């Protein structure tokens, strides 16, 4: 099994070969293999050139936001986002992320409705940190080994509160001790400036500052956020 560091190295420097396109994706999303001659893995490549313009996010920034979500996931210790890099590829620069084979035996709708899954609850807090505007059921990637990953984080990190998710079952509930610890770890990475430096090339200074403020707010109140009053609370379609 490939380690996270090995995955990052392979994704960064391996040769990308496009195998096909995920037709259901709204932006160009290519299923690829990446190989360095000794190791090979499946991955997803989303070139910036294939991003569809959005009215509320700057053009050409979605791939960088996907990488930013990985950096926050790693710094917190939640490990929700699969190994992700920003690199050049067959169709220009873009996001490249390790492919995760989700457990086909699990009912994703039932999983999304669960109130007892610790990984899912951590994902709800993670989404609050990155201000995820599009957490759909189909973005859940539970592995056969019990770990829960999430994908498609291109519309995140807006300055304004835009949290839109199918995971509202803990709204107003106290955060778990594990999630408080993850937020504290994240705040430490922010206070040293390390995470802010890593996010700097991909987000605006105001977006980086807003991310730090969301972490502070969550640690101050230690409860799951409530749905926004002036923004659709659930993405459509929710699947």
Short mmCIF file of C-alpha atoms in Angstrom, two decimals:
data_model
loop_
_atom_site.label_atom_id
_atom_site.label_comp_id
_atom_site.label_asym_id
_atom_site.label_seq_id
_atom_site.Cartn_x
_atom_site.Cartn_y
_atom_site.Cartn_z
CA UNK A 1 0.00 0.00 0.00
CA UNK A 2 1.30 3.44 -0.90
CA UNK A 3 2.01 5.91 1.92
CA UNK A 4 0.85 9.52 1.88
CA UNK A 5 4.37 10.84 1.28
CA UNK A 6 4.88 8.33 -1.53
CA UNK A 7 1.55 9.32 -3.03
CA UNK A 8 2.48 13.02 -2.99
CA UNK A 9 5.84 12.28 -4.61
CA UNK A 10 4.23 10.10 -7.28
CA UNK A 11 1.45 12.60 -8.00
CA UNK A 12 3.99 15.42 -8.24
CA UNK A 13 6.58 13.88 -10.52
CA UNK A 14 5.01 10.80 -12.11
CA UNK A 15 3.86 10.63 -15.71
CA UNK A 16 0.13 11.26 -16.12
CA UNK A 17 -1.78 9.15 -18.63
CA UNK A 18 -5.41 10.00 -19.28
CA UNK A 19 -7.63 6.90 -19.26
CA UNK A 20 -11.06 8.51 -19.47
CA UNK A 21 -13.35 11.30 -18.35
CA UNK A 22 -15.88 11.31 -15.52
CA UNK A 23 -18.85 12.47 -17.56
CA UNK A 24 -21.09 13.35 -14.61
CA UNK A 25 -18.69 16.01 -13.31
CA UNK A 26 -19.57 19.65 -14.05
CA UNK A 27 -15.91 20.56 -14.66
CA UNK A 28 -13.40 18.58 -16.72
CA UNK A 29 -12.49 15.65 -14.46
CA UNK A 30 -10.13 13.07 -15.94
CA UNK A 31 -9.44 9.59 -14.61
CA UNK A 32 -5.72 8.92 -15.04
CA UNK A 33 -2.87 6.70 -14.08
CA UNK A 34 0.33 8.18 -12.73
CA UNK A 35 3.58 6.24 -12.89
CA UNK A 36 7.25 6.78 -12.16
CA UNK A 37 8.43 3.52 -13.72
CA UNK A 38 8.38 1.63 -10.43
CA UNK A 39 5.05 2.61 -8.89
CA UNK A 40 1.69 3.28 -10.46
CA UNK A 41 -1.57 4.57 -9.03
CA UNK A 42 -4.93 5.80 -10.23
CA UNK A 43 -5.71 9.47 -9.81
CA UNK A 44 -8.07 12.28 -10.75
CA UNK A 45 -6.73 15.20 -12.80
CA UNK A 46 -8.75 18.42 -13.07
CA UNK A 47 -7.06 20.90 -15.42
CA UNK A 48 -7.65 24.59 -14.78
CA UNK A 49 -8.50 24.94 -18.47
CA UNK A 50 -11.53 22.71 -17.94
CA UNK A 51 -13.03 24.71 -15.08
CA UNK A 52 -16.45 26.16 -15.73
CA UNK A 53 -16.72 29.86 -14.73
CA UNK A 54 -18.76 30.55 -11.59
CA UNK A 55 -20.43 33.82 -10.62
CA UNK A 56 -19.23 33.69 -6.99
CA UNK A 57 -15.66 32.34 -7.32
CA UNK A 58 -12.79 33.84 -9.34
CA UNK A 59 -12.06 32.07 -12.62
CA UNK A 60 -9.25 29.54 -12.67
CA UNK A 61 -9.03 29.08 -8.89
CA UNK A 62 -10.86 25.80 -8.25
CA UNK A 63 -7.80 23.56 -8.55
CA UNK A 64 -5.94 25.70 -6.01
CA UNK A 65 -8.91 25.49 -3.65
CA UNK A 66 -8.84 21.70 -3.93
CA UNK A 67 -5.17 21.74 -2.91
CA UNK A 68 -5.95 24.18 -0.08
CA UNK A 69 -8.57 21.77 1.27
CA UNK A 70 -5.95 19.02 1.33
CA UNK A 71 -3.49 21.27 3.17
CA UNK A 72 -6.08 22.07 5.85
CA UNK A 73 -7.08 18.42 6.11
CA UNK A 74 -3.47 17.36 6.60
CA UNK A 75 -2.60 20.11 9.07
CA UNK A 76 -5.59 19.28 11.28
CA UNK A 77 -4.94 15.55 11.28
CA UNK A 78 -8.46 14.78 10.01
CA UNK A 79 -7.04 13.27 6.79
CA UNK A 80 -10.33 13.77 4.99
CA UNK A 81 -8.95 14.84 1.62
CA UNK A 82 -6.90 12.28 -0.33
CA UNK A 83 -3.30 13.23 -1.22
CA UNK A 84 -3.50 16.16 -3.62
CA UNK A 85 -1.03 18.25 -5.60
CA UNK A 86 -1.12 21.10 -8.12
CA UNK A 87 0.93 20.24 -11.18
CA UNK A 88 1.23 20.44 -14.93
CA UNK A 89 -0.47 17.74 -16.99
CA UNK A 90 -1.55 16.78 -20.51
CA UNK A 91 -4.05 19.68 -20.59
CA UNK A 92 -2.03 22.20 -18.61
CA UNK A 93 -1.76 22.92 -14.89
CA UNK A 94 -4.41 21.59 -12.56
CA UNK A 95 -5.27 19.54 -9.52
CA UNK A 96 -4.13 15.92 -9.27
CA UNK A 97 -5.56 13.74 -6.49
CA UNK A 98 -5.08 10.10 -5.53
CA UNK A 99 -8.06 7.98 -6.57
CA UNK A 100 -9.94 6.39 -3.68
CA UNK A 101 -11.89 3.17 -4.24
CA UNK A 102 -15.01 3.63 -2.13
CA UNK A 103 -16.65 0.59 -0.53
CA UNK A 104 -19.48 -0.36 -2.94
CA UNK A 105 -21.25 -2.28 -0.18
CA UNK A 106 -22.03 0.88 1.80
CA UNK A 107 -25.23 2.85 1.28
CA UNK A 108 -24.05 6.46 0.87
CA UNK A 109 -27.50 7.92 1.55
CA UNK A 110 -27.73 6.02 4.84
CA UNK A 111 -24.17 7.07 5.70
CA UNK A 112 -24.92 10.74 5.03
CA UNK A 113 -27.91 10.55 7.39
CA UNK A 114 -25.96 8.90 10.20
CA UNK A 115 -25.51 10.80 13.45
CA UNK A 116 -23.12 8.29 15.02
CA UNK A 117 -20.29 8.11 12.47
CA UNK A 118 -17.25 9.90 13.93
CA UNK A 119 -15.60 10.37 10.54
CA UNK A 120 -18.73 11.93 9.10
CA UNK A 121 -19.05 14.26 12.09
CA UNK A 122 -15.42 15.32 11.70
CA UNK A 123 -16.14 16.03 8.03
CA UNK A 124 -18.96 18.37 9.07
CA UNK A 125 -16.49 20.37 11.17
CA UNK A 126 -13.90 20.31 8.40
CA UNK A 127 -16.50 21.67 5.98
CA UNK A 128 -17.26 24.49 8.41
CA UNK A 129 -13.56 25.40 8.47
CA UNK A 130 -13.15 25.47 4.70
CA UNK A 131 -16.64 26.95 4.17
CA UNK A 132 -17.63 24.17 1.78
CA UNK A 133 -20.41 25.35 -0.52
CA UNK A 134 -21.06 21.94 -2.07
CA UNK A 135 -20.92 18.90 0.24
CA UNK A 136 -23.04 16.32 -1.57
CA UNK A 137 -23.69 12.69 -0.72
CA UNK A 138 -21.72 11.60 -3.79
CA UNK A 139 -18.64 13.36 -2.40
CA UNK A 140 -18.36 10.81 0.44
CA UNK A 141 -15.71 8.15 -0.10
CA UNK A 142 -15.88 5.47 2.63
CA UNK A 143 -13.14 2.87 2.27
CA UNK A 144 -13.52 -0.85 3.03
CA UNK A 145 -11.10 -0.30 5.93
CA UNK A 146 -13.42 2.16 7.65
CA UNK A 147 -11.77 5.50 6.83
CA UNK A 148 -13.94 8.22 5.33
CA UNK A 149 -12.55 10.51 2.66
CA UNK A 150 -14.24 13.39 0.89
CA UNK A 151 -13.70 14.82 -2.58
CA UNK A 152 -14.66 17.80 -4.77
CA UNK A 153 -13.54 20.82 -2.72
CA UNK A 154 -13.27 23.35 -5.53
CA UNK A 155 -15.98 25.70 -4.24
CA UNK A 156 -14.62 26.33 -0.77
CA UNK A 157 -12.86 29.11 1.17
CA UNK A 158 -15.15 31.99 0.22
CA UNK A 159 -15.00 34.96 2.58
CA UNK A 160 -18.78 35.06 3.04
CA UNK A 161 -20.53 32.30 4.97
CA UNK A 162 -21.60 29.85 2.24
CA UNK A 163 -21.71 26.50 4.02
CA UNK A 164 -23.98 24.26 1.98
CA UNK A 165 -24.03 20.60 2.94
CA UNK A 166 -26.09 17.48 3.51
CA UNK A 167 -24.49 17.12 6.96
CA UNK A 168 -26.64 19.30 9.22
CA UNK A 169 -27.60 16.59 11.73
CA UNK A 170 -25.26 18.00 14.43
CA UNK A 171 -26.20 21.67 14.07
CA UNK A 172 -25.95 23.35 17.46
CA UNK A 173 -24.46 20.26 19.15
CA UNK A 174 -21.19 20.52 21.08
CA UNK A 175 -18.05 19.61 19.17
CA UNK A 176 -16.41 16.34 20.16
CA UNK A 177 -13.13 16.38 22.08
CA UNK A 178 -11.40 14.85 19.05
CA UNK A 179 -12.59 17.63 16.78
CA UNK A 180 -11.62 20.32 19.30
CA UNK A 181 -8.14 18.77 19.35
CA UNK A 182 -8.02 18.85 15.54
CA UNK A 183 -9.09 22.50 15.50
CA UNK A 184 -6.48 23.33 18.15
CA UNK A 185 -3.81 21.63 16.05
CA UNK A 186 -4.99 23.59 13.04
CA UNK A 187 -4.85 26.84 14.97
CA UNK A 188 -1.27 26.06 16.00
CA UNK A 189 -0.30 25.62 12.33
CA UNK A 190 -1.96 28.94 11.60
CA UNK A 191 -0.26 30.75 14.48
CA UNK A 192 3.20 29.67 13.33
CA UNK A 193 2.42 31.03 9.87
CA UNK A 194 3.23 27.72 8.19
CA UNK A 195 -0.28 26.96 6.97
CA UNK A 196 -0.90 30.57 5.97
CA UNK A 197 2.23 30.46 3.81
CA UNK A 198 1.09 27.21 2.17
CA UNK A 199 -2.37 28.60 1.42
CA UNK A 200 -1.05 31.94 0.17
CA UNK A 201 -0.44 30.97 -3.48
CA UNK A 202 -3.95 29.57 -3.87
CA UNK A 203 -6.26 31.85 -1.88
CA UNK A 204 -6.57 35.62 -1.51
CA UNK A 205 -5.26 37.21 1.71
CA UNK A 206 -8.86 37.89 2.76
CA UNK A 207 -9.83 34.25 2.16
CA UNK A 208 -6.88 33.05 4.23
CA UNK A 209 -7.81 35.46 7.03
CA UNK A 210 -11.43 34.29 6.89
CA UNK A 211 -10.30 30.68 7.24
CA UNK A 212 -8.30 31.55 10.36
CA UNK A 213 -11.34 33.42 11.74
CA UNK A 214 -13.60 30.40 11.22
CA UNK A 215 -11.18 28.22 13.18
CA UNK A 216 -11.13 30.77 16.01
CA UNK A 217 -14.92 31.01 16.03
CA UNK A 218 -15.37 27.25 16.19
CA UNK A 219 -12.91 27.00 19.07
CA UNK A 220 -14.58 29.89 20.88
CA UNK A 221 -18.12 28.48 20.75
CA UNK A 222 -17.29 24.76 20.39
CA UNK A 223 -20.56 23.89 18.67
CA UNK A 224 -21.46 22.80 15.17
CA UNK A 225 -22.65 25.76 13.09
CA UNK A 226 -26.22 26.41 12.04
CA UNK A 227 -27.38 26.70 8.42
CA UNK A 228 -27.06 30.16 6.87
CA UNK A 229 -30.27 32.19 6.76
CA UNK A 230 -29.59 33.88 3.42
CA UNK A 231 -28.01 31.01 1.49
CA UNK A 232 -29.39 27.60 0.42
CA UNK A 233 -28.39 25.20 3.19
CA UNK A 234 -28.34 22.02 1.07
CA UNK A 235 -26.72 21.65 -2.38
CA UNK A 236 -28.89 20.68 -5.33
CA UNK A 237 -29.03 17.96 -6.29
CA UNK A 238 -27.98 16.61 -2.86
CA UNK A 239 -26.61 13.42 -4.39
#
